[in-house]
Coordinates of C-alpha atoms and ligand atoms in Angstrom, one line a residue:
M1 CA 2.6 3.0 26.1
A2 CA 5.5 1.4 28.0
D3 CA 8.0 4.1 28.9
D4 CA 11.0 3.0 30.9
S5 CA 13.6 5.7 31.2
R6 CA 16.6 3.3 31.2
R7 CA 15.6 1.8 27.8
N8 CA 14.7 5.3 26.4
K9 CA 18.3 6.4 26.7
T10 CA 19.5 4.0 24.1
M11 CA 16.4 3.8 21.9
E12 CA 16.1 6.0 18.8
N13 CA 13.3 8.6 18.9
I14 CA 11.8 9.1 15.5
A15 CA 11.2 12.8 14.8
N16 CA 8.5 14.6 12.9
Y17 CA 9.7 16.6 9.8
I18 CA 8.0 20.0 10.0
N19 CA 9.0 23.2 8.1
G20 CA 12.3 21.7 7.1
E21 CA 13.3 20.5 10.6
M22 CA 13.3 17.3 12.5
V23 CA 11.3 18.0 15.6
A24 CA 9.8 16.3 18.6
P25 CA 6.0 16.1 19.0
A26 CA 4.4 18.9 20.9
S27 CA 3.2 16.5 23.6
G28 CA 6.7 15.1 24.2
E29 CA 5.0 11.7 24.2
Y30 CA 6.1 8.7 22.1
L31 CA 4.6 5.3 21.1
D32 CA 6.6 2.1 21.1
N33 CA 7.8 0.9 17.7
V34 CA 8.2 -2.9 17.7
D35 CA 10.4 -5.1 15.5
P36 CA 7.9 -7.8 14.7
A37 CA 10.6 -10.5 14.0
R38 CA 11.8 -10.2 17.7
G39 CA 8.6 -9.0 19.2
E40 CA 10.6 -6.2 20.9
V41 CA 10.4 -2.4 21.1
Y42 CA 13.4 -1.0 19.3
S43 CA 12.5 2.7 18.7
R44 CA 9.9 5.2 19.5
V45 CA 7.4 7.0 17.3
P46 CA 6.1 10.6 18.0
D47 CA 2.6 10.5 19.5
S48 CA 1.7 13.6 17.6
D49 CA -1.6 15.5 18.0
E50 CA -3.6 18.4 16.6
R51 CA -0.9 20.9 17.5
D52 CA 1.7 19.1 15.4
I53 CA -0.8 18.8 12.5
D54 CA -1.6 22.6 12.8
K55 CA 2.1 23.4 12.7
A56 CA 2.7 21.2 9.7
V57 CA -0.3 22.5 7.8
A58 CA 0.7 26.1 8.5
A59 CA 4.2 25.4 7.2
A60 CA 2.8 23.7 4.1
R61 CA 0.5 26.6 3.5
Q62 CA 3.3 29.1 3.8
A63 CA 5.5 27.1 1.4
F64 CA 2.7 26.6 -1.2
P65 CA 2.9 29.9 -3.1
E66 CA 6.6 29.6 -3.8
W67 CA 6.6 25.8 -4.5
S68 CA 3.6 26.0 -6.8
K69 CA 5.3 28.7 -8.8
T70 CA 8.7 27.0 -8.8
P71 CA 9.4 26.0 -12.4
S72 CA 8.5 22.4 -12.9
A73 CA 12.0 21.7 -14.2
Q74 CA 13.4 22.8 -10.8
R75 CA 10.9 20.7 -8.9
T76 CA 12.0 17.8 -11.0
K77 CA 15.6 18.4 -10.3
I78 CA 15.1 18.4 -6.5
M79 CA 13.0 15.3 -6.6
L80 CA 15.5 13.5 -8.7
R81 CA 18.2 14.4 -6.1
I82 CA 16.0 12.7 -3.5
A83 CA 15.7 9.6 -5.7
D84 CA 19.4 9.5 -6.3
L85 CA 20.2 9.7 -2.6
L86 CA 17.7 7.0 -1.8
E87 CA 19.1 4.8 -4.5
Q88 CA 22.6 5.1 -3.0
R89 CA 21.2 3.9 0.3
I90 CA 19.0 1.0 -0.9
D91 CA 20.7 -1.5 1.5
E92 CA 20.4 0.8 4.5
F93 CA 16.7 1.5 3.8
A94 CA 15.9 -2.1 2.9
R95 CA 17.4 -3.3 6.3
A96 CA 15.3 -0.6 8.1
E97 CA 12.1 -1.6 6.3
C98 CA 12.8 -5.3 7.0
I99 CA 13.3 -4.6 10.8
D100 CA 10.3 -2.2 11.0
N101 CA 7.8 -4.4 9.1
G102 CA 9.1 -8.0 9.4
K103 CA 9.3 -8.5 5.6
P104 CA 12.1 -10.6 4.1
I105 CA 15.1 -8.4 3.4
S106 CA 15.3 -9.8 -0.2
L107 CA 11.8 -8.3 -0.8
A108 CA 12.7 -5.0 0.7
R109 CA 15.9 -4.8 -1.3
T110 CA 14.4 -5.9 -4.7
L111 CA 10.8 -4.5 -4.4
D112 CA 10.0 -2.0 -1.7
I113 CA 13.0 0.4 -1.8
P114 CA 13.7 0.2 -5.6
R115 CA 10.0 1.0 -6.1
A116 CA 10.2 4.0 -3.8
V117 CA 13.1 5.2 -6.0
A118 CA 11.1 4.6 -9.1
N119 CA 8.0 6.3 -7.7
T120 CA 10.0 9.4 -6.9
R121 CA 11.7 9.5 -10.3
F122 CA 8.6 8.6 -12.3
F123 CA 6.5 11.5 -10.9
A124 CA 9.5 13.9 -10.8
T125 CA 9.8 13.5 -14.6
S126 CA 6.2 12.9 -15.5
I127 CA 5.4 16.5 -14.7
T128 CA 7.7 17.6 -17.6
H129 CA 5.4 15.5 -20.0
F130 CA 2.2 16.7 -18.5
A131 CA 0.0 18.6 -20.9
T132 CA -3.5 19.9 -20.8
E133 CA -6.3 19.9 -23.3
A134 CA -7.6 22.4 -25.8
H135 CA -11.2 22.3 -27.3
P136 CA -11.6 24.6 -30.3
I137 CA -15.1 25.5 -31.5
D138 CA -14.6 25.7 -35.2
D139 CA -13.0 29.1 -35.7
T140 CA -15.1 31.1 -33.3
A141 CA -13.7 30.2 -29.9
I142 CA -11.1 28.1 -28.2
N143 CA -11.3 26.5 -24.8
Y144 CA -8.1 25.5 -23.0
T145 CA -7.7 23.8 -19.6
L146 CA -5.4 25.0 -16.9
R147 CA -4.5 22.5 -14.2
N148 CA -3.3 24.1 -11.0
P149 CA -2.0 22.5 -7.8
R150 CA -4.7 22.5 -5.1
G151 CA -2.8 23.6 -2.0
V152 CA -1.9 21.4 0.9
A153 CA -2.4 17.7 0.3
G154 CA -3.0 15.4 3.3
I155 CA -1.6 11.9 2.7
I156 CA -2.1 8.9 4.8
S157 CA -0.3 5.6 4.1
P158 CA -0.4 2.0 5.6
W159 CA 2.1 -0.4 7.0
N160 CA 2.3 -3.2 4.5
L161 CA 4.5 -1.5 1.8
P162 CA 5.6 1.5 3.9
L163 CA 8.0 3.5 1.8
Y164 CA 6.7 2.1 -1.5
L165 CA 3.2 3.5 -0.8
F166 CA 4.3 6.6 1.0
T167 CA 6.3 7.7 -2.1
W168 CA 3.5 6.6 -4.5
K169 CA 1.3 9.2 -2.9
I170 CA 3.6 12.1 -2.0
S171 CA 5.6 12.2 -5.3
P172 CA 2.7 13.2 -7.7
A173 CA 1.5 15.7 -5.1
L174 CA 4.9 17.4 -4.8
A175 CA 5.6 17.1 -8.6
T176 CA 2.4 19.0 -9.5
G177 CA 3.3 21.8 -7.1
N178 CA 1.2 21.0 -4.1
T179 CA 2.7 21.0 -0.6
V180 CA 2.2 18.0 1.6
V181 CA 1.5 16.9 5.1
A182 CA 1.9 13.1 5.3
K183 CA 1.2 10.7 8.1
P184 CA 2.8 7.3 7.7
S185 CA 1.5 4.3 9.5
E186 CA 2.5 4.4 13.2
I187 CA 3.3 0.7 12.9
T188 CA 6.1 1.2 10.3
P189 CA 7.3 4.8 10.6
M190 CA 11.1 4.3 10.2
T191 CA 11.7 4.7 6.4
A192 CA 9.4 7.7 6.1
Y193 CA 11.5 9.3 8.9
M194 CA 14.8 8.4 7.1
Y195 CA 13.3 9.8 3.8
S196 CA 12.5 13.1 5.6
R197 CA 16.2 13.4 6.3
L198 CA 17.1 12.7 2.7
C199 CA 14.7 15.6 1.7
I200 CA 16.7 18.0 3.9
E201 CA 19.9 16.7 2.3
A202 CA 18.5 17.1 -1.2
G203 CA 17.6 20.7 -0.6
L204 CA 13.8 20.4 -0.6
P205 CA 12.6 23.8 0.6
P206 CA 11.2 23.9 4.2
G207 CA 7.5 23.2 4.5
V208 CA 7.1 21.6 1.0
L209 CA 6.9 18.1 2.6
N210 CA 6.0 17.7 6.2
V211 CA 5.8 14.3 7.9
V212 CA 3.9 14.0 11.1
H213 CA 3.9 10.6 12.9
G214 CA 1.2 9.3 15.2
Q215 CA -1.9 7.4 15.7
G216 CA -4.6 7.2 13.0
A217 CA -7.6 8.1 15.2
K218 CA -5.7 11.2 16.6
T219 CA -3.0 12.4 14.2
G220 CA -4.5 11.0 11.0
A221 CA -8.0 12.2 11.9
A222 CA -6.8 15.7 12.7
L223 CA -5.0 15.9 9.3
V224 CA -7.9 14.7 7.1
A225 CA -10.4 17.0 8.9
H226 CA -8.2 20.1 8.8
R227 CA -9.9 23.1 7.2
D228 CA -6.7 24.1 5.3
V229 CA -6.2 20.6 3.7
P230 CA -8.5 20.5 0.6
T231 CA -7.0 17.3 -0.9
V232 CA -6.8 13.9 0.9
S233 CA -5.2 10.8 -0.5
F234 CA -5.5 7.7 1.6
T235 CA -4.4 4.1 1.3
G236 CA -5.4 1.6 4.1
G237 CA -8.3 -0.4 5.3
T238 CA -11.9 0.0 4.1
R239 CA -13.3 0.9 7.6
T240 CA -10.7 3.7 8.0
G241 CA -11.6 4.8 4.4
Q242 CA -15.2 5.1 5.5
S243 CA -14.4 7.3 8.4
I244 CA -12.2 9.5 6.2
A245 CA -15.1 9.8 3.7
I246 CA -17.4 10.9 6.5
A247 CA -14.8 13.3 8.0
T248 CA -14.0 15.0 4.6
A249 CA -17.6 15.2 3.2
P250 CA -18.8 18.3 5.0
R251 CA -15.9 20.3 3.5
F252 CA -16.3 18.8 0.0
K253 CA -12.6 17.8 -0.1
K254 CA -11.2 16.0 -3.1
V255 CA -10.6 12.5 -1.8
S256 CA -8.9 9.4 -3.2
L257 CA -9.4 6.2 -1.3
E258 CA -7.4 3.0 -1.9
M259 CA -8.7 0.3 0.4
G260 CA -8.9 -3.4 1.1
G261 CA -9.4 -6.4 -1.2
K262 CA -10.5 -10.0 -1.3
N263 CA -9.0 -10.8 -4.7
P264 CA -9.9 -13.8 -6.9
N265 CA -7.1 -15.8 -8.5
I266 CA -8.8 -17.9 -11.2
V267 CA -7.1 -21.0 -12.7
F268 CA -8.8 -22.6 -15.8
A269 CA -8.0 -26.2 -16.8
D270 CA -6.4 -25.0 -20.0
A271 CA -3.8 -22.8 -18.2
N272 CA -0.1 -23.4 -18.3
L273 CA -0.1 -25.1 -14.9
E274 CA 3.5 -24.5 -14.0
Q275 CA 3.0 -20.8 -14.6
A276 CA -0.3 -20.8 -12.8
L277 CA 1.1 -22.6 -9.8
A278 CA 4.2 -20.4 -9.4
G279 CA 2.1 -17.3 -9.9
S280 CA -0.6 -18.5 -7.4
V281 CA 2.0 -19.2 -4.7
R282 CA 3.3 -15.6 -5.1
A283 CA -0.1 -14.1 -5.3
S284 CA -1.2 -15.9 -2.1
F285 CA 1.9 -15.4 0.1
A286 CA 4.0 -12.5 -1.1
N287 CA 4.9 -10.2 1.9
Q288 CA 3.2 -12.8 4.2
G289 CA 0.0 -12.3 2.3
Q290 CA 0.0 -8.6 3.4
V291 CA -0.4 -7.0 -0.1
C292 CA -3.7 -5.5 -0.9
L293 CA -3.5 -7.2 -4.3
C294 CA -2.9 -10.8 -2.9
G295 CA -5.2 -13.4 -4.3
S296 CA -6.7 -14.7 -1.1
R297 CA -9.4 -16.7 -2.9
L298 CA -8.0 -19.3 -5.3
F299 CA -10.6 -20.7 -7.7
V300 CA -9.5 -23.8 -9.6
E301 CA -11.5 -25.5 -12.4
Q302 CA -13.0 -28.8 -11.2
S303 CA -11.3 -31.0 -13.7
I304 CA -7.8 -30.1 -12.5
H305 CA -8.7 -29.1 -8.9
D306 CA -7.3 -32.1 -7.0
R307 CA -4.1 -32.3 -9.0
F308 CA -3.5 -28.6 -8.8
L309 CA -4.2 -28.5 -5.1
D310 CA -1.7 -31.3 -4.3
R311 CA 1.0 -29.5 -6.1
F312 CA 0.0 -26.1 -4.6
V313 CA 0.1 -27.4 -1.1
A314 CA 3.5 -29.1 -1.7
M315 CA 4.9 -25.8 -3.0
T316 CA 3.5 -23.9 -0.1
R317 CA 5.1 -26.3 2.4
K318 CA 8.5 -25.6 0.8
L319 CA 8.3 -21.8 1.5
N320 CA 11.0 -21.0 4.0
V321 CA 9.5 -19.2 7.0
G322 CA 12.5 -17.6 8.6
D323 CA 14.4 -14.7 10.1
P324 CA 13.6 -11.7 7.8
L325 CA 17.2 -10.5 7.9
E326 CA 18.4 -13.7 6.3
D327 CA 18.7 -13.8 2.5
G328 CA 17.1 -17.2 2.1
T329 CA 13.9 -16.3 3.8
D330 CA 10.7 -16.5 1.8
Q331 CA 8.3 -15.6 4.6
G332 CA 9.1 -13.2 7.3
A333 CA 7.1 -12.1 10.3
V334 CA 3.6 -10.6 10.2
V335 CA 3.5 -7.0 11.2
S336 CA 2.4 -7.1 14.8
R337 CA 1.1 -9.3 17.6
Q338 CA -2.3 -7.9 17.2
H339 CA -2.3 -8.7 13.5
L340 CA -1.1 -12.2 14.2
E341 CA -4.0 -12.7 16.6
K342 CA -6.4 -11.5 13.9
I343 CA -5.0 -14.0 11.4
K344 CA -5.2 -16.9 13.9
G345 CA -8.8 -15.8 14.6
Y346 CA -9.7 -16.2 11.0
V347 CA -8.1 -19.7 10.8
E348 CA -10.2 -20.7 13.8
L349 CA -13.3 -19.2 12.1
A350 CA -12.5 -21.2 9.0
K351 CA -12.6 -24.4 11.0
Q352 CA -15.9 -23.4 12.6
E353 CA -17.3 -22.7 9.1
G354 CA -16.3 -26.2 8.0
G355 CA -13.0 -25.6 6.4
Q356 CA -10.0 -28.0 6.4
V357 CA -6.5 -26.6 6.9
L358 CA -4.3 -28.5 4.5
C359 CA -1.0 -26.9 5.6
G360 CA 0.1 -24.2 8.0
G361 CA -2.6 -22.8 10.3
K362 CA -0.2 -22.1 13.2
S363 CA 2.9 -20.3 14.2
P364 CA 6.1 -22.2 13.3
D365 CA 8.4 -23.8 15.7
L366 CA 11.4 -21.8 16.9
I367 CA 13.1 -20.0 13.9
N368 CA 16.2 -19.0 15.8
D369 CA 17.0 -17.5 19.1
R370 CA 16.9 -13.9 17.8
C371 CA 13.3 -14.4 16.6
K372 CA 12.0 -16.5 19.5
D373 CA 9.4 -13.9 20.5
G374 CA 8.6 -12.9 16.9
H375 CA 5.2 -12.8 15.2
F376 CA 5.3 -15.6 12.6
F377 CA 2.6 -17.6 10.9
E378 CA 3.0 -20.5 8.5
P379 CA 1.6 -20.1 5.0
T380 CA -1.8 -21.7 5.2
V381 CA -4.0 -23.4 2.6
I382 CA -7.7 -24.0 3.5
T383 CA -10.3 -25.9 1.5
G384 CA -13.9 -26.9 1.9
L385 CA -15.4 -23.4 2.3
N386 CA -18.1 -21.9 0.1
T387 CA -17.9 -18.4 -1.2
A388 CA -20.6 -17.0 1.1
C389 CA -18.8 -17.7 4.4
R390 CA -17.1 -14.9 6.3
V391 CA -13.6 -16.2 5.7
N392 CA -14.2 -15.9 2.0
R393 CA -15.8 -12.5 2.2
E394 CA -13.7 -10.6 4.7
E395 CA -10.1 -9.4 4.2
I396 CA -7.7 -11.5 6.3
F397 CA -4.5 -9.8 5.0
G398 CA -2.2 -12.6 6.1
P399 CA -0.6 -15.8 4.6
V400 CA -3.9 -17.6 4.3
V401 CA -5.5 -18.7 1.0
C402 CA -8.8 -20.5 0.4
V403 CA -9.0 -22.9 -2.5
I404 CA -12.4 -23.3 -4.1
P405 CA -13.4 -25.5 -7.1
F406 CA -15.6 -24.1 -9.9
K407 CA -17.4 -25.8 -12.8
D408 CA -17.4 -23.2 -15.6
E409 CA -16.7 -19.7 -16.6
Q410 CA -20.1 -18.3 -15.6
Q411 CA -19.9 -19.8 -12.2
V412 CA -16.5 -18.5 -11.5
I413 CA -17.4 -15.0 -12.5
E414 CA -20.3 -15.1 -10.0
Y415 CA -18.0 -16.4 -7.3
A416 CA -15.3 -13.8 -8.1
N417 CA -17.8 -11.0 -7.9
S418 CA -19.5 -12.2 -4.8
T419 CA -17.7 -10.0 -2.2
D420 CA -18.0 -6.3 -1.4
Y421 CA -14.5 -5.7 -2.7
G422 CA -13.2 -5.1 -6.2
L423 CA -9.5 -4.4 -6.2
S424 CA -7.7 -6.9 -8.4
A425 CA -7.9 -10.3 -10.0
S426 CA -5.8 -12.8 -11.9
I427 CA -6.9 -15.2 -14.6
W428 CA -4.8 -18.1 -15.7
T429 CA -5.8 -19.6 -19.1
N430 CA -4.5 -20.2 -22.6
D431 CA -7.8 -19.4 -24.2
I432 CA -7.4 -15.8 -25.3
S433 CA -11.1 -15.2 -26.0
R434 CA -12.0 -16.5 -22.5
A435 CA -9.3 -14.4 -20.9
H436 CA -10.8 -11.2 -22.4
R437 CA -14.4 -12.2 -21.7
V438 CA -13.7 -13.0 -18.1
A439 CA -11.6 -9.9 -17.6
A440 CA -14.5 -7.7 -19.0
N441 CA -16.9 -9.3 -16.5
L442 CA -14.9 -9.1 -13.3
Q443 CA -15.8 -6.3 -10.9
S444 CA -12.2 -5.3 -10.3
G445 CA -10.0 -2.3 -10.8
T446 CA -7.1 -4.4 -12.1
V447 CA -7.2 -7.7 -13.9
W448 CA -4.0 -9.7 -14.7
I449 CA -4.0 -12.4 -17.4
N450 CA -1.4 -15.1 -16.8
A451 CA 0.3 -12.8 -14.3
W452 CA 0.1 -11.3 -10.8
M453 CA 1.3 -7.9 -9.7
I454 CA 3.0 -6.7 -12.8
R455 CA 2.8 -3.0 -11.9
D456 CA 3.3 -0.2 -14.5
L457 CA 3.4 3.2 -12.9
R458 CA 1.5 4.7 -15.9
V459 CA -1.7 2.7 -15.6
P460 CA -4.8 3.7 -13.6
F461 CA -4.7 2.0 -10.2
G462 CA -7.5 1.6 -7.7
G463 CA -10.5 -0.4 -6.7
M464 CA -14.2 -0.8 -7.4
K465 CA -17.0 -1.2 -4.7
S466 CA -15.5 -1.2 -1.2
S467 CA -12.0 -1.3 -2.5
G468 CA -11.7 2.3 -3.6
V469 CA -12.9 5.6 -4.8
G470 CA -10.9 7.2 -7.7
R471 CA -7.8 6.1 -9.4
E472 CA -4.1 7.0 -9.0
G473 CA -1.1 6.3 -11.1
G474 CA 0.3 8.1 -14.1
L475 CA -1.9 10.8 -15.5
E476 CA -4.6 9.9 -13.0
S477 CA -2.4 11.0 -10.1
L478 CA -1.4 14.2 -11.8
R479 CA -5.0 15.0 -12.5
F480 CA -6.1 14.1 -9.0
F481 CA -3.6 16.5 -7.4
T482 CA -4.5 19.4 -9.8
E483 CA -7.7 21.5 -10.2
P484 CA -8.9 21.8 -13.8
K485 CA -10.1 25.2 -14.9
N486 CA -11.5 25.8 -18.4
V487 CA -10.7 29.2 -20.1
C488 CA -12.8 30.1 -23.1
V489 CA -11.5 32.6 -25.6
N490 CA -13.8 34.2 -28.2
I491 CA -11.7 34.4 -31.3
Ligands
NAD501 P1 -5.4 1.2 8.4 O1 -6.6 1.7 7.7 O2 -5.5 0.7 9.8 O3 -4.3 2.4 8.5 C1 -3.9 3.1 7.4 C2 -3.5 4.5 7.8 O4 -4.6 5.2 8.2 C3 -2.5 4.5 8.9 O5 -1.5 5.5 8.7 C4 -3.4 4.9 10.1 O6 -2.7 5.5 11.2 C5 -4.3 5.8 9.4 N1 -5.6 6.0 10.1 C6 -6.3 5.1 10.9 N2 -7.4 5.6 11.4 C7 -7.5 6.9 10.8 C8 -8.5 7.9 10.9 N3 -9.6 7.7 11.6 N4 -8.3 9.0 10.2 C9 -7.2 9.2 9.5 N5 -6.2 8.2 9.4 C10 -6.4 7.1 10.0 O7 -4.8 0.2 7.4 P2 -3.5 -0.7 7.7 O8 -3.8 -1.8 8.6 O9 -2.3 0.2 8.0 O10 -3.2 -1.3 6.2 C11 -3.8 -2.5 5.8 C12 -5.0 -2.1 4.9 O11 -4.6 -1.3 3.8 C13 -5.5 -3.4 4.2 O12 -6.9 -3.3 4.3 C14 -5.1 -3.3 2.8 O13 -5.9 -4.0 1.9 C15 -5.1 -1.8 2.6 N6 -4.2 -1.5 1.5 C16 -4.8 -1.1 0.3 C17 -4.0 -0.8 -0.8 C18 -4.6 -0.3 -2.1 O14 -3.8 0.2 -2.9 N7 -5.8 -0.4 -2.3 C19 -2.6 -0.9 -0.7 C20 -2.0 -1.3 0.5 C21 -2.9 -1.6 1.6

């Protein structure tokens, strides 16, 4: 990694949060952290290794007995303090998320950071409503279930919704009395670092949450394989999920994997077209298409296909690709140079596979001087590809959508289910029976009807097939982070 001493004097070094303190990595080495809108290094991320993970896990183990026995009302109180502090600093965190990730500031301000506040609050309070089951056997015996925290939870989060997903995973772990070692994405570490400082300010006891920054294959791999980490919750790509499944299997760890998607967005001819168009534009391009739930395959019923497509392309062309720090920007930068190259590669592949690019397909002309070296890509609509080609089977995770006509319900169900993924789907129709029928037949962890990405923190969330193992959200998260034990009493 580039390391010029003149630049390092002015550049912020992100610190690990271990045992209640902000500390440098054992190696003293740092990775560059790039602002994708400018294409420039602006801070440095600890390049942590096994030694830092060992220290963090030891701190978390030491903190576990006391934290797990701390009355739940007290855990709630501390977590609510963190949420309040975060809420007071939404603008500061939103700006940091925007610079770190390239997403439009309006999105960070209205979605990412408010959701991080909501995650922290939701799980802080959910523990006060959490009850366990009892199973009486007539009047001879009664079973009751205890649910105890499992120890140190290892948590790994991705770069697309950095603080949003980081808090989605650490909050239920902490609320249920586990202690945590978390590794945020090395591509977007800033807000997890800022959150660590809030935890100190809020009085979270040392060792309860530890945040160790670094590379996946080194820091992340050391965390998930650690013998004293019995629980692993991961959100990220399917290939990484596979390697985590392999690394955790020999120790029979409890593992939750939330992974990639290639989600169908299905528009029937009887849909409210205005609603379907607006929803499909959002589903295709929100966060530059870098949401695991984005509808990257847009299926449109044949009888309205051409009319729908014309309007969809016209609406896509109107999206303002701009400086993420400006309020009017709809589409910011994609997260990195490497990711931009991947997206471009898929557009080239689409052409080789016989697709036509109806709009976008390239980086935009100069946005402004500040962003002249940024990683931008225009929202792109492709047609003419069948469902079997690579572009329609592999996750691109960028502002690229393929539009595919279908003739009837049966055919679109087959098309929708034709990938290895099964994360989410949207159906746009005014036929209520059809909506339920299609929803029941889609291989998908979440189905929205006449909607996209309405998220309720109580519902089970996760994927089927290569999109995930297990569910999180609401009670599912509380159950995941606890160990059930049945106690049977002979009356
Ligand atoms: P990624 O898999 O490359 O990285 C995710 C995290 O895993 C990072 O913190 C990374 O450092 C870490 N990591 C990498 N290799 C590791 C290893 N061998 N052991 C342990 N940790 C390792 O994913 P990404 O590129 O950061 O994120 C994009 C992906 O995440 C997309 O596939 C997207 O669909 C998926 N995603 C899924 C959901 C969901 O809820 N299902 C949500 C958001 C993103």
